Amino acid sequence: MTTTYTWSANVLITGHGLHDARGAHRAKLPASEAELKAAVARDIAKRHRCTATDVDVLEFTYSEVPA
């Protein structure tokens, strides 16, 4: 079973600076906070054409979207 999580994060991107970002991620239940944080880093890295290791997630909140 999968569910969708929405997230909001403040991130520091090497070479790009500080950013506020929002998005959504589908994950198998239960998704750990570490898994969701890694998904946020990958998503932001795609948006800014860098690697996930260039993204430092400073603050991070998420919520499960009701089915």
XYZ file of C-alpha atoms in Angstrom:
67
model
C 0.000 0.000 0.000
C 1.281 3.494 -0.810
C 0.295 6.910 0.391
C 1.132 10.471 -0.565
C 2.926 12.868 1.756
C 3.142 16.623 1.254
C 6.220 18.365 2.555
C 7.702 21.781 3.188
C 11.406 22.396 3.768
C 14.066 25.045 4.213
C 17.190 23.864 2.428
C 20.713 25.047 1.781
C 21.985 24.119 -1.673
C 25.704 24.257 -2.428
C 26.213 26.940 -5.073
C 22.542 28.045 -4.967
C 22.004 29.308 -1.407
C 19.026 29.065 0.937
C 15.609 28.047 -0.462
C 12.076 27.356 0.745
C 10.538 24.405 -1.072
C 7.288 22.445 -1.130
C 6.259 19.242 -2.822
C 4.730 15.794 -2.569
C 6.103 12.266 -2.430
C 4.454 8.843 -2.792
C 5.825 6.192 -0.448
C 5.021 2.748 0.844
C 3.565 2.711 4.323
C 5.021 3.332 6.767
C 7.588 5.810 5.473
C 10.176 6.927 7.986
C 11.111 10.556 8.410
C 14.615 9.744 7.112
C 13.159 8.231 3.908
C 10.986 11.296 3.325
C 13.876 13.679 4.037
C 16.031 11.819 1.491
C 13.190 12.053 -1.055
C 13.022 15.821 -0.454
C 16.762 16.141 -1.100
C 16.483 14.127 -4.341
C 13.505 16.190 -5.549
C 15.222 19.496 -4.852
C 18.432 18.249 -6.484
C 16.494 17.479 -9.690
C 14.952 20.963 -9.673
C 18.342 22.658 -9.304
C 20.371 20.255 -11.456
C 22.722 19.188 -8.684
C 23.174 16.056 -6.574
C 21.292 15.168 -3.400
C 24.570 15.481 -1.478
C 24.600 19.204 -2.411
C 21.271 19.667 -0.600
C 21.245 20.192 3.177
C 17.688 19.949 4.550
C 17.672 22.415 7.481
C 14.002 22.318 8.506
C 11.464 19.801 7.330
C 7.747 19.215 7.959
C 5.438 16.715 6.310
C 1.896 15.392 6.515
C 0.084 12.416 5.108
C -2.569 13.203 2.495
C -5.858 11.500 3.415
C -6.942 8.837 0.920
